[in-house]
Coordinates of C-alpha atoms in Angstrom, one line a residue:
M1 CA -63.9 42.7 35.7
R2 CA -62.7 43.7 32.3
S3 CA -64.6 47.0 32.6
Y4 CA -62.4 48.1 35.5
F5 CA -59.2 47.6 33.5
T6 CA -60.5 49.1 30.2
P7 CA -59.9 52.8 31.1
M8 CA -56.3 52.1 32.2
L9 CA -55.6 49.9 29.2
Q10 CA -56.7 52.7 26.9
L11 CA -54.2 55.3 28.5
S12 CA -51.1 56.3 26.6
R13 CA -47.9 54.3 27.3
S14 CA -46.3 57.2 29.3
K15 CA -49.3 57.5 31.6
K16 CA -49.4 53.7 32.2
R17 CA -45.7 53.8 33.2
L18 CA -46.2 56.6 35.7
I19 CA -49.2 54.8 37.3
T20 CA -47.2 51.6 37.4
L21 CA -44.2 53.5 39.0
L22 CA -46.5 54.9 41.7
I23 CA -48.1 51.5 42.4
D24 CA -44.6 49.9 42.7
S25 CA -43.6 52.7 45.2
I26 CA -46.6 51.7 47.3
F27 CA -45.6 48.0 47.0
L28 CA -42.0 48.8 48.1
F29 CA -43.3 50.9 51.1
C30 CA -45.6 48.0 52.2
A31 CA -42.8 45.4 51.7
F32 CA -40.3 47.5 53.7
W33 CA -42.5 47.9 56.8
L34 CA -44.0 44.4 56.6
A35 CA -40.5 42.9 56.7
F36 CA -39.9 44.6 60.0
F37 CA -43.3 43.5 61.3
M38 CA -42.8 39.9 60.3
R39 CA -39.4 39.8 62.0
L40 CA -40.1 41.9 65.1
D41 CA -43.9 41.3 65.5
T42 CA -44.3 45.0 66.3
V43 CA -45.0 48.3 64.4
T44 CA -42.5 50.3 66.5
P45 CA -39.9 50.7 63.7
I46 CA -42.3 52.8 61.7
F47 CA -41.9 55.5 64.3
E48 CA -38.1 55.6 64.3
Q49 CA -36.3 58.2 62.0
K50 CA -33.3 56.0 61.2
Y51 CA -35.5 53.4 59.5
W52 CA -37.3 56.1 57.4
A53 CA -33.8 57.3 56.3
V54 CA -33.0 53.7 55.1
F55 CA -36.4 53.5 53.3
L56 CA -35.9 56.9 51.6
G57 CA -32.6 55.6 50.3
V58 CA -33.9 52.2 49.2
L59 CA -37.0 53.5 47.3
P60 CA -35.3 55.6 44.5
V61 CA -32.5 53.1 44.0
S62 CA -35.0 50.2 43.7
L63 CA -37.2 52.1 41.2
L64 CA -34.1 53.2 39.2
A65 CA -33.0 49.5 39.1
F66 CA -36.4 48.4 37.8
I67 CA -36.3 51.2 35.1
K68 CA -32.8 50.2 34.0
L69 CA -33.7 46.6 33.8
G70 CA -36.6 47.4 31.4
L71 CA -39.4 46.4 33.6
Y72 CA -41.5 49.4 32.6
R73 CA -41.0 48.8 28.9
A74 CA -42.6 45.3 29.1
V75 CA -46.3 45.2 28.0
L76 CA -48.2 43.9 31.0
R77 CA -50.6 41.6 29.1
Y78 CA -47.6 40.0 27.2
M79 CA -45.2 39.8 30.1
N80 CA -42.5 37.2 29.4
M81 CA -39.4 35.7 31.1
H82 CA -37.4 38.9 30.5
A83 CA -39.9 40.8 32.8
V84 CA -39.7 38.0 35.4
W85 CA -35.9 38.3 35.3
A86 CA -36.1 42.1 35.7
I87 CA -38.3 41.7 38.8
A88 CA -36.1 39.1 40.4
T89 CA -32.9 41.1 39.7
G90 CA -34.5 44.4 40.8
S91 CA -35.7 42.8 44.1
L92 CA -32.2 41.5 44.8
I93 CA -30.7 44.9 44.1
S94 CA -33.3 46.4 46.5
A95 CA -32.3 43.9 49.3
L96 CA -28.6 44.7 48.8
T97 CA -29.4 48.4 48.9
F98 CA -31.4 47.8 52.1
I99 CA -28.3 46.2 53.7
G100 CA -26.0 49.0 52.5
F101 CA -28.1 51.8 53.8
S102 CA -28.6 50.0 57.1
F103 CA -24.9 50.0 57.7
F104 CA -24.5 53.6 56.4
F105 CA -27.1 54.9 58.8
N106 CA -26.1 52.5 61.6
A107 CA -29.8 51.5 61.8
G108 CA -29.3 48.2 63.6
V109 CA -31.6 46.3 61.2
P110 CA -31.9 42.5 61.9
R111 CA -30.0 40.5 59.3
T112 CA -33.1 38.6 58.1
V113 CA -35.2 41.7 57.4
P114 CA -33.6 42.6 54.0
F115 CA -34.3 39.1 52.8
I116 CA -37.9 39.1 54.0
F117 CA -38.2 42.5 52.2
M118 CA -36.9 40.9 49.0
C119 CA -39.5 38.2 49.2
F120 CA -42.3 40.7 49.7
C121 CA -40.9 42.7 46.7
L122 CA -41.1 39.5 44.5
I123 CA -44.7 38.8 45.8
F124 CA -46.0 42.4 45.4
V125 CA -44.2 43.6 42.3
G126 CA -44.1 40.3 40.4
G127 CA -47.3 38.8 41.8
S128 CA -49.4 41.8 41.0
R129 CA -48.3 41.7 37.4
I130 CA -49.1 38.1 37.1
A131 CA -52.5 38.6 38.7
V132 CA -53.5 41.5 36.4
R133 CA -52.2 39.6 33.3
A134 CA -54.3 36.5 34.4
L135 CA -57.4 38.6 34.9
I136 CA -57.1 40.4 31.6
G137 CA -56.3 37.1 29.8
H138 CA -59.2 35.4 31.5
Q139 CA -61.7 38.0 30.2
R140 CA -60.2 37.8 26.7
W141 CA -60.2 34.0 26.9
H142 CA -64.0 33.9 27.5
K143 CA -64.6 35.9 24.3
K144 CA -62.5 33.6 22.1
A145 CA -63.6 30.7 20.1
S146 CA -62.3 27.3 21.3
V147 CA -60.0 25.5 18.9
L148 CA -58.1 22.2 19.0
I149 CA -54.5 22.1 17.7
Y150 CA -53.6 18.8 15.9
G151 CA -49.8 18.6 16.5
A152 CA -48.0 19.3 19.8
G153 CA -44.6 19.8 18.1
S154 CA -42.7 23.0 17.7
A155 CA -45.2 24.4 15.2
G156 CA -48.2 23.5 17.4
R157 CA -46.7 25.2 20.5
Q158 CA -45.8 28.3 18.5
L159 CA -49.3 28.4 17.1
A160 CA -50.8 28.1 20.7
T161 CA -48.6 31.1 21.8
A162 CA -49.7 33.2 18.8
L163 CA -53.4 32.4 19.4
A164 CA -53.1 33.3 23.1
Q165 CA -51.9 36.8 22.1
G166 CA -54.6 37.2 19.4
P167 CA -58.2 38.3 19.9
E168 CA -60.1 35.4 18.1
Y169 CA -59.1 31.9 19.2
H170 CA -58.1 30.0 22.3
A171 CA -56.4 26.6 22.2
V172 CA -58.2 24.3 24.6
A173 CA -56.4 21.1 23.7
F174 CA -53.5 19.5 21.8
V175 CA -53.8 16.2 19.9
D176 CA -50.7 14.4 18.8
D177 CA -49.9 11.0 17.3
D178 CA -46.7 10.7 19.4
K179 CA -47.5 8.6 22.5
A180 CA -44.5 10.1 24.3
V181 CA -46.3 13.4 24.7
Q182 CA -49.8 12.2 25.2
G183 CA -51.1 12.8 28.7
H184 CA -48.6 15.7 29.3
D185 CA -49.2 19.4 29.4
M186 CA -47.6 21.8 26.8
Q187 CA -47.8 25.5 27.8
G188 CA -50.6 24.6 30.2
I189 CA -52.6 22.8 27.5
H190 CA -53.2 19.1 27.8
V191 CA -52.1 16.7 25.0
Y192 CA -54.6 14.0 24.0
S193 CA -54.6 11.0 21.8
P194 CA -56.3 11.3 18.4
S195 CA -58.9 8.8 19.5
K196 CA -60.2 11.4 21.9
I197 CA -61.0 14.0 19.3
E198 CA -64.7 13.3 18.9
S199 CA -65.3 13.6 22.7
L200 CA -63.1 16.7 22.9
V201 CA -65.1 18.5 20.2
E202 CA -68.3 17.8 22.1
D203 CA -67.1 18.4 25.7
K204 CA -65.1 21.6 25.1
S205 CA -67.4 23.1 22.4
I206 CA -64.6 23.2 19.9
E207 CA -65.4 25.2 16.8
K208 CA -62.3 24.7 14.7
V209 CA -59.4 22.2 14.4
L210 CA -56.1 23.6 13.3
L211 CA -53.5 21.3 11.7
A212 CA -50.1 22.3 12.9
L213 CA -48.3 19.6 10.8
P214 CA -46.1 21.5 8.4
S215 CA -43.7 18.5 7.8
T216 CA -46.3 15.7 7.7
S217 CA -46.7 13.7 4.5
R218 CA -49.8 14.2 2.4
S219 CA -50.8 10.5 2.8
R220 CA -50.8 10.9 6.6
R221 CA -52.7 14.2 6.3
K222 CA -55.3 12.5 4.2
E223 CA -55.8 9.9 7.0
I224 CA -56.2 12.6 9.6
L225 CA -58.7 14.5 7.4
A226 CA -60.7 11.4 6.9
Q227 CA -60.9 11.1 10.7
L228 CA -61.9 14.8 11.1
E229 CA -64.4 15.0 8.2
P230 CA -67.5 13.6 10.1
L231 CA -67.1 16.0 13.0
P232 CA -69.1 19.3 13.1
V233 CA -66.0 21.5 13.0
Q234 CA -64.1 23.6 10.5
V235 CA -60.6 22.2 9.7
Q236 CA -57.8 24.6 8.7
T237 CA -54.1 24.1 8.4
T238 CA -50.9 26.1 9.0
P239 CA -48.6 26.9 6.1
G240 CA -46.1 24.3 5.0
M241 CA -42.5 24.2 6.4
A242 CA -41.1 25.4 3.1
D243 CA -43.3 28.5 3.1
L244 CA -42.4 29.2 6.7
V245 CA -38.6 28.9 6.1
K246 CA -38.8 31.1 3.0
G247 CA -40.8 33.7 4.9
H248 CA -43.7 33.5 2.5
A249 CA -46.2 32.8 5.3
K250 CA -46.6 33.2 9.1
L251 CA -47.5 30.3 11.4
E252 CA -50.7 31.9 12.6
E253 CA -51.9 32.5 9.0
F254 CA -53.9 29.3 8.8
K255 CA -55.9 28.5 5.7
D256 CA -58.5 26.1 4.4
V257 CA -57.3 22.6 3.9
G258 CA -55.8 22.1 0.5
V259 CA -57.4 19.6 -1.9
E260 CA -54.0 18.2 -2.4
D261 CA -54.2 17.0 1.3
L262 CA -57.6 15.4 0.5
L263 CA -56.0 13.5 -2.4
G264 CA -53.2 12.3 -0.1
R265 CA -50.7 12.1 -2.9
D266 CA -47.1 12.9 -2.0
P267 CA -45.1 14.4 -4.9
V268 CA -42.0 12.7 -6.1
A269 CA -38.8 14.7 -5.9
P270 CA -37.8 15.8 -9.4
K271 CA -34.7 14.3 -11.0
K272 CA -32.1 17.1 -11.5
D273 CA -30.6 15.8 -14.7
L274 CA -34.0 15.6 -16.4
M275 CA -35.0 19.0 -15.1
T276 CA -31.9 20.7 -16.4
A277 CA -31.3 18.8 -19.7
D278 CA -33.4 21.1 -22.0
I279 CA -33.3 24.3 -19.9
T280 CA -30.2 25.2 -18.0
G281 CA -27.9 27.4 -20.2
K282 CA -30.4 27.3 -23.1
V283 CA -32.9 29.6 -24.7
V284 CA -36.4 28.5 -23.7
M285 CA -39.8 29.6 -25.1
V286 CA -43.2 29.0 -23.5
T287 CA -46.3 29.6 -25.5
G288 CA -49.4 30.4 -23.5
A289 CA -47.1 31.7 -20.9
G290 CA -49.8 33.6 -19.0
G291 CA -52.1 30.6 -18.5
S292 CA -52.3 28.3 -15.5
I293 CA -49.8 25.6 -16.7
G294 CA -47.8 28.1 -18.9
S295 CA -47.1 30.4 -16.0
E296 CA -46.1 27.6 -13.6
L297 CA -43.8 26.2 -16.4
C298 CA -42.2 29.7 -16.6
R299 CA -41.6 29.7 -12.8
Q300 CA -40.0 26.3 -12.8
I301 CA -37.9 27.1 -15.9
L302 CA -36.6 30.4 -14.4
R303 CA -35.3 28.6 -11.3
L304 CA -33.3 26.2 -13.6
K305 CA -31.4 29.2 -15.0
P306 CA -31.8 29.3 -18.8
T307 CA -29.9 32.0 -20.6
K308 CA -33.1 33.5 -22.0
L309 CA -36.8 32.9 -21.4
V310 CA -39.2 34.0 -24.1
L311 CA -42.8 34.4 -22.9
F312 CA -45.3 34.1 -25.8
E313 CA -48.8 35.0 -25.0
L314 CA -52.0 36.4 -26.7
S315 CA -53.5 37.9 -23.5
E316 CA -51.9 41.2 -22.7
F317 CA -52.9 41.1 -19.1
G318 CA -51.7 37.5 -18.7
L319 CA -48.4 38.4 -20.2
Y320 CA -48.0 41.5 -18.1
S321 CA -48.7 39.6 -14.9
I322 CA -46.3 36.7 -15.4
D323 CA -43.6 39.0 -16.8
K324 CA -43.8 41.2 -13.7
E325 CA -43.8 38.3 -11.3
L326 CA -40.8 36.6 -13.0
N327 CA -38.7 39.8 -13.1
E328 CA -39.4 40.4 -9.4
Y329 CA -38.3 36.9 -8.6
K330 CA -35.2 37.3 -10.9
Q331 CA -34.1 40.5 -9.0
Q332 CA -34.8 39.0 -5.6
K333 CA -32.7 35.9 -6.4
G334 CA -30.1 37.7 -8.4
L335 CA -30.6 35.5 -11.5
D336 CA -28.7 36.2 -14.7
V337 CA -31.6 35.4 -17.1
E338 CA -33.0 37.6 -19.8
I339 CA -36.8 37.6 -19.9
Y340 CA -38.6 38.6 -23.1
P341 CA -42.4 39.2 -23.1
M342 CA -43.8 38.7 -26.6
V343 CA -47.4 39.3 -27.6
G344 CA -48.6 37.1 -30.3
S345 CA -51.0 34.3 -31.5
V346 CA -49.8 30.8 -32.3
Q347 CA -52.1 31.0 -35.4
R348 CA -49.7 33.6 -37.0
T349 CA -46.9 31.3 -38.2
N350 CA -44.7 34.1 -39.5
R351 CA -44.8 35.9 -36.2
I352 CA -44.0 32.9 -34.1
E353 CA -41.2 31.8 -36.5
M354 CA -39.6 35.2 -36.5
V355 CA -39.6 35.2 -32.6
M356 CA -38.0 31.8 -32.6
R357 CA -35.3 32.8 -35.1
S358 CA -34.6 36.1 -33.5
F359 CA -33.9 34.7 -30.1
A360 CA -32.4 31.4 -31.4
V361 CA -34.9 29.4 -29.3
Q362 CA -33.7 25.9 -28.4
T363 CA -36.6 24.5 -26.4
V364 CA -40.3 25.1 -26.8
Y365 CA -43.0 24.2 -24.3
H366 CA -46.3 24.6 -26.2
A367 CA -49.0 25.3 -23.6
A368 CA -51.2 27.6 -25.7
A369 CA -54.6 26.1 -26.2
Y370 CA -58.3 26.6 -25.7
K371 CA -59.0 24.0 -23.0
H372 CA -62.5 24.7 -21.6
V373 CA -64.8 22.0 -23.0
P374 CA -68.1 23.9 -23.2
L375 CA -66.5 27.1 -24.6
V376 CA -64.8 25.1 -27.4
E377 CA -68.1 23.3 -28.1
H378 CA -69.7 26.7 -28.5
N379 CA -66.8 28.1 -30.7
V380 CA -65.8 25.1 -32.8
V381 CA -63.9 26.9 -35.6
E382 CA -61.7 28.9 -33.1
G383 CA -61.1 25.7 -31.1
V384 CA -59.9 23.9 -34.3
R385 CA -57.9 26.9 -35.4
N386 CA -56.1 27.4 -32.1
N387 CA -55.6 23.8 -30.9
I388 CA -54.9 22.0 -34.2
F389 CA -53.5 24.6 -36.6
G390 CA -51.9 26.7 -33.8
T391 CA -49.9 23.6 -32.8
Y392 CA -49.2 22.8 -36.5
Y393 CA -47.9 26.4 -37.2
T394 CA -45.9 26.5 -34.0
A395 CA -44.3 23.1 -34.8
C396 CA -43.5 24.2 -38.4
A397 CA -41.9 27.4 -37.1
A398 CA -39.9 25.3 -34.7
I399 CA -38.6 23.1 -37.5
N400 CA -37.7 26.1 -39.7
A401 CA -36.0 27.9 -36.7
N402 CA -34.0 24.7 -35.9
V403 CA -35.5 24.4 -32.4
E404 CA -34.0 21.3 -30.7
T405 CA -36.9 20.2 -28.5
F406 CA -40.7 20.8 -28.8
V407 CA -43.0 19.6 -25.9
L408 CA -46.8 19.7 -26.4
I409 CA -48.9 20.0 -23.2
S410 CA -51.8 17.6 -24.0
T411 CA -54.8 16.4 -22.0
D412 CA -56.5 13.3 -20.8
K413 CA -59.6 14.5 -22.7
A414 CA -57.7 13.6 -25.9
V415 CA -58.4 9.9 -25.1
R416 CA -61.5 8.6 -26.8
P417 CA -62.8 12.1 -26.9
T418 CA -66.5 13.0 -26.6
N419 CA -66.0 16.7 -27.3
V420 CA -64.3 19.0 -29.8
M421 CA -61.7 20.2 -27.3
G422 CA -60.4 16.6 -26.7
T423 CA -60.5 15.8 -30.4
T424 CA -58.5 18.9 -31.3
K425 CA -55.8 18.0 -28.8
R426 CA -55.6 14.5 -30.1
M427 CA -55.3 15.9 -33.6
A428 CA -52.5 18.1 -32.4
E429 CA -50.8 15.0 -31.1
L430 CA -51.2 13.4 -34.5
V431 CA -49.7 16.4 -36.2
L432 CA -46.5 16.2 -34.0
Q433 CA -46.3 12.5 -34.5
A434 CA -46.4 12.9 -38.2
L435 CA -44.0 15.8 -38.3
S436 CA -41.5 13.9 -36.2
K437 CA -41.1 11.3 -38.9
T438 CA -40.4 13.9 -41.7
Q439 CA -37.3 15.5 -40.2
D440 CA -34.5 15.0 -37.6
S441 CA -33.7 18.6 -36.6
T442 CA -36.5 19.0 -34.0
R443 CA -37.4 16.4 -31.4
F444 CA -41.2 16.4 -30.7
C445 CA -42.9 14.8 -27.8
M446 CA -46.3 15.1 -26.0
V447 CA -47.2 15.0 -22.4
R448 CA -50.7 14.0 -21.4
F449 CA -52.3 14.6 -18.0
G450 CA -55.6 15.4 -16.3
N451 CA -56.9 18.3 -14.3
V452 CA -54.6 20.5 -12.3
L453 CA -55.6 22.0 -9.0
G454 CA -56.1 25.7 -9.0
S455 CA -56.1 26.1 -12.8
S456 CA -58.5 28.5 -14.4
G457 CA -61.9 26.7 -14.6
S458 CA -61.0 24.3 -11.8
V459 CA -63.9 23.1 -9.7
V460 CA -61.9 23.7 -6.4
P461 CA -62.0 27.5 -6.3
L462 CA -65.6 27.4 -7.5
F463 CA -66.6 25.1 -4.7
R464 CA -64.8 27.2 -2.1
K465 CA -66.6 30.3 -3.3
Q466 CA -70.0 28.6 -3.3
I467 CA -69.4 27.2 0.3
K468 CA -68.4 30.6 1.5
E469 CA -71.6 32.1 0.0
G470 CA -73.7 29.4 1.7
G471 CA -74.3 27.2 -1.3
P472 CA -75.6 25.4 -3.2
V473 CA -72.5 23.7 -4.5
T474 CA -73.0 22.8 -8.1
L475 CA -71.6 19.9 -10.1
T476 CA -72.8 18.5 -13.4
H477 CA -73.4 14.8 -12.4
P478 CA -73.3 12.8 -9.1
D479 CA -71.1 10.1 -10.7
I480 CA -68.6 12.3 -12.5
T481 CA -64.9 11.6 -11.8
R482 CA -61.7 13.3 -12.7
F483 CA -57.9 12.9 -12.3
F484 CA -56.1 15.7 -10.3
M485 CA -52.6 16.9 -9.9
T486 CA -51.0 20.1 -8.4
I487 CA -49.8 22.6 -11.0
P488 CA -46.1 22.6 -9.7
E489 CA -45.9 18.8 -9.8
A490 CA -47.5 18.6 -13.3
S491 CA -45.1 21.3 -14.6
Q492 CA -42.0 19.5 -13.2
L493 CA -43.2 16.2 -14.7
V494 CA -43.7 17.9 -18.1
I495 CA -40.2 19.2 -18.0
Q496 CA -38.8 15.8 -17.1
A497 CA -40.9 13.9 -19.7
G498 CA -39.7 16.4 -22.4
A499 CA -36.1 15.5 -21.6
M500 CA -36.8 11.8 -22.1
G501 CA -38.4 12.1 -25.6
K502 CA -36.7 10.6 -28.6
G503 CA -39.2 11.8 -31.2
G504 CA -43.0 11.4 -31.5
D505 CA -43.3 10.1 -28.0
V506 CA -46.6 10.3 -26.1
F507 CA -45.9 10.5 -22.4
V508 CA -48.6 9.9 -19.8
L509 CA -48.3 11.2 -16.2
D510 CA -49.3 9.0 -13.4
M511 CA -52.2 10.9 -11.9
G512 CA -53.0 8.4 -9.2
E513 CA -56.6 7.4 -8.6
S514 CA -59.5 9.3 -10.2
V515 CA -61.6 11.3 -7.8
K516 CA -65.4 11.4 -7.6
I517 CA -66.3 15.0 -7.7
F518 CA -69.4 14.5 -5.5
D519 CA -67.2 13.1 -2.7
L520 CA -64.8 15.9 -3.1
A521 CA -67.5 18.5 -2.7
S522 CA -68.9 16.7 0.3
K523 CA -65.5 16.6 2.0
M524 CA -64.9 20.3 1.3
I525 CA -68.3 21.1 2.9
H526 CA -67.6 19.0 6.0
L527 CA -64.1 20.3 6.5
S528 CA -65.4 23.9 6.3
G529 CA -67.5 23.1 9.4
F530 CA -70.9 22.6 7.6
S531 CA -73.1 19.6 6.8
V532 CA -74.5 18.5 3.5
K533 CA -78.2 19.2 3.1
D534 CA -79.9 16.2 1.3
A535 CA -82.9 13.8 1.8
K536 CA -81.1 12.1 4.6
N537 CA -80.3 15.4 6.3
P538 CA -82.9 18.0 5.4
N539 CA -81.7 20.3 8.2
G540 CA -78.1 20.4 6.7
D541 CA -76.3 23.6 5.8
I542 CA -75.3 23.4 2.2
K543 CA -77.0 21.6 -0.7
I544 CA -75.1 19.8 -3.5
K545 CA -77.0 20.5 -6.7
C546 CA -76.4 18.5 -9.9
T547 CA -77.0 20.7 -13.1
G548 CA -76.5 18.0 -15.8
L549 CA -73.6 17.3 -18.0
R550 CA -72.5 20.2 -20.2
P551 CA -72.0 19.9 -24.0
G552 CA -69.2 17.4 -24.8
E553 CA -68.5 16.6 -21.1
K554 CA -67.5 13.0 -20.1
L555 CA -68.4 11.2 -16.9
Y556 CA -65.0 9.5 -16.7
E557 CA -61.7 10.6 -18.1
E558 CA -59.0 8.3 -19.3
L559 CA -55.3 8.7 -19.9
L560 CA -54.6 6.0 -22.4
I561 CA -56.2 4.9 -25.7
G562 CA -54.8 1.3 -25.6
D563 CA -53.1 -0.9 -23.2
N564 CA -49.7 -0.7 -24.9
V565 CA -47.9 1.2 -22.2
S566 CA -44.4 1.0 -20.9
G567 CA -42.6 2.5 -18.0
T568 CA -39.7 4.9 -18.0
N569 CA -36.9 5.7 -15.6
H570 CA -39.3 8.0 -13.8
E571 CA -41.9 6.3 -11.6
R572 CA -44.6 8.9 -12.4
I573 CA -44.0 9.0 -16.2
M574 CA -45.2 6.4 -18.7
T575 CA -44.9 6.2 -22.4
A576 CA -47.8 5.1 -24.7
Q577 CA -47.7 3.6 -28.2
E578 CA -50.6 5.4 -30.0
V579 CA -52.1 5.1 -33.4
M580 CA -50.6 7.6 -35.8
L581 CA -50.8 8.8 -39.4
S582 CA -48.0 9.5 -41.8
W583 CA -47.6 13.0 -43.0
D584 CA -48.8 12.1 -46.5
E585 CA -52.1 10.8 -44.9
L586 CA -52.5 13.7 -42.5
E587 CA -51.7 16.6 -44.8
P588 CA -54.8 16.3 -47.0
L589 CA -57.0 16.0 -43.9
L590 CA -55.5 19.2 -42.5
A591 CA -56.0 21.0 -45.9
Q592 CA -59.7 20.0 -46.0
L593 CA -60.2 21.0 -42.3
D594 CA -58.6 24.4 -43.0
D595 CA -60.9 24.9 -46.0
A596 CA -64.0 23.9 -43.9
C597 CA -63.0 26.3 -41.1
H598 CA -62.5 29.1 -43.6
N599 CA -66.0 28.6 -44.9
F600 CA -67.6 28.0 -41.5
E601 CA -68.8 24.6 -42.7
H602 CA -69.6 23.1 -39.3
E603 CA -71.1 19.9 -40.6
R604 CA -68.0 19.2 -42.7
I605 CA -65.7 20.0 -39.8
R606 CA -67.5 17.4 -37.7
E607 CA -67.3 14.8 -40.5
L608 CA -63.5 15.4 -40.9
L609 CA -62.9 15.1 -37.2
L610 CA -64.9 11.9 -37.1
S611 CA -62.9 10.5 -40.0
A612 CA -59.6 11.1 -38.3
P613 CA -58.2 8.2 -36.1
T614 CA -58.9 10.1 -32.9
G615 CA -61.7 7.9 -31.5
F616 CA -64.0 10.9 -31.5
N617 CA -67.5 9.8 -30.3
P618 CA -69.6 13.0 -29.7
T619 CA -72.3 12.8 -27.1
D620 CA -74.1 16.0 -28.5
G621 CA -74.9 17.5 -31.8
I622 CA -73.2 20.6 -33.2
C623 CA -73.2 23.1 -30.3
D624 CA -71.4 26.0 -32.0
L625 CA -73.4 29.1 -31.2
V626 CA -72.9 30.7 -34.6
W627 CA -74.0 27.6 -36.4
Q628 CA -77.1 27.3 -34.1
Q629 CA -78.0 30.9 -34.6
K630 CA -77.7 30.5 -38.3
H631 CA -79.6 27.3 -38.3
K632 CA -82.4 29.0 -36.3
G633 CA -82.6 31.8 -38.9
E634 CA -82.7 29.3 -41.8
T635 CA -85.5 27.3 -40.1
R636 CA -87.5 30.5 -39.4
T637 CA -87.1 31.6 -43.1
A638 CA -88.3 28.1 -44.3
E639 CA -91.3 28.3 -42.0
I640 CA -92.3 31.7 -43.4
V641 CA -92.0 30.5 -47.0
D642 CA -94.1 27.4 -46.2
L643 CA -96.7 29.6 -44.5
K644 CA -96.9 31.9 -47.6
K645 CA -97.4 28.8 -49.9
V646 CA -100.2 27.7 -47.7
N647 CA -101.9 31.1 -47.9

């Protein structure tokens, strides 16, 4: 059937209107004479001239009325209530015109004939359009994939309408938790209870479940996803209500389920007084401004309206990207904030101090760090230089420039570290704790948290890419666990924790429960519409492959060294009492570490890190690539010497 309509559907708009006009003329002709036949039960009127005169008057007026009412501007396959109203009004005008011309030509038309004519107009003109629309829609419907919409509210109904007009999907059922709507039809689609999902997927050959729940809490979404995970369907979601209201997304632009929904953790609304205390009306500087955490801190800070925002970043591209984004946002919102992109390394103390002095910086968020565990293991000297001495130099510059508040972005890997990266971050904490006791001008505090979703190096985008490519999905160990938090929530909590610091505080963010990465990978595979291929299911789609722990990697992360923890006036922020060194004790250790780095003495660097009160307990030997290469060369030389002695 579709093939008969294809040539007409491919015509130009003007040609379609001419054809429709001609067909409507035929419909009006048939309606006119059928009205007489239905009333008089005879075809005699068709042979009388006076009735032809009436028809020739009714026809152009009727067509003109339909044109003026916009009937021919409506796209047939998307005909809506406006087109129905145009047909009804046009048919009424036709009937009234019929009556008028009957009196004018003294045709003696029975009084019921014009009303019968109007009914036929509605049937022919309106019914034909509905029939063609249904035929076209039926053919398109058969070529679409069947989907189920979870949520029969406003968002779900709008989504069903959008899908009906698109070429890819057809909504065959609604599912909703509200018992008041269960059993009813919405836009011709039946609403079922969530308990019916499994049978619906099988009976209606559903390929995809779309979550139209923009206002539902994450905890409830987690429950829903747990119910959907075992089913052989792909699960996607519509954008959140905030994105819809701001115009950042369209309802029909559904996307893969976010890992934040799998975690089921609802963010706590930030406290305004804590958010604004160190930022609003002040000069703020962010080091590592182009990184995952640094860039989100910049976004949050800009919304809080500082007078100046200084972006300090070593990566030229990272700095360019965040500077461009922030300036576009600033212009869009009309914010009166000066933004200064500064290229520089935190290891150059004179550069960073000059920047702080020149802009009279009042608050510093120190996010600059090397944080990828294997990379720091392979580049030990640079890891120590950047994470320990970079923090030390930046902190000294802040003291000399009379900065009021200095907040260090720390990590859960600083707790009982098994790798160089975690150890260097714990050493950075010790530096700030010691410096806080030597002066009163700058208030230092540290905020410790785990992995953030979507950061560079996060497993989530890697898993998505591997699933899209058909697998395998790789992780280092089947029992490995991690804490997770969204970048915006982590950044907001960092800002609030910084405002609560009194000097030398170590704050710990409540990350919720740790997540088993193997389970996370399995859920992502299932919700993408695939099954895990393993010994129990050899015919599955995607295999999960364990590659072994990387150098310095832990199975489990912790957030606290001891149990001496106390709460704060924020439910997601705790403060920890950690072991610390005085500056007199720490300064000689830093001097020795600086000398060892300068001379690339890796054995000595490890000894110094082990001697510090960081709890460093390495799981591997020295993994620095330069040291290993040098060690291989020395070993090879010794073997050659021994061989010569033998000969």
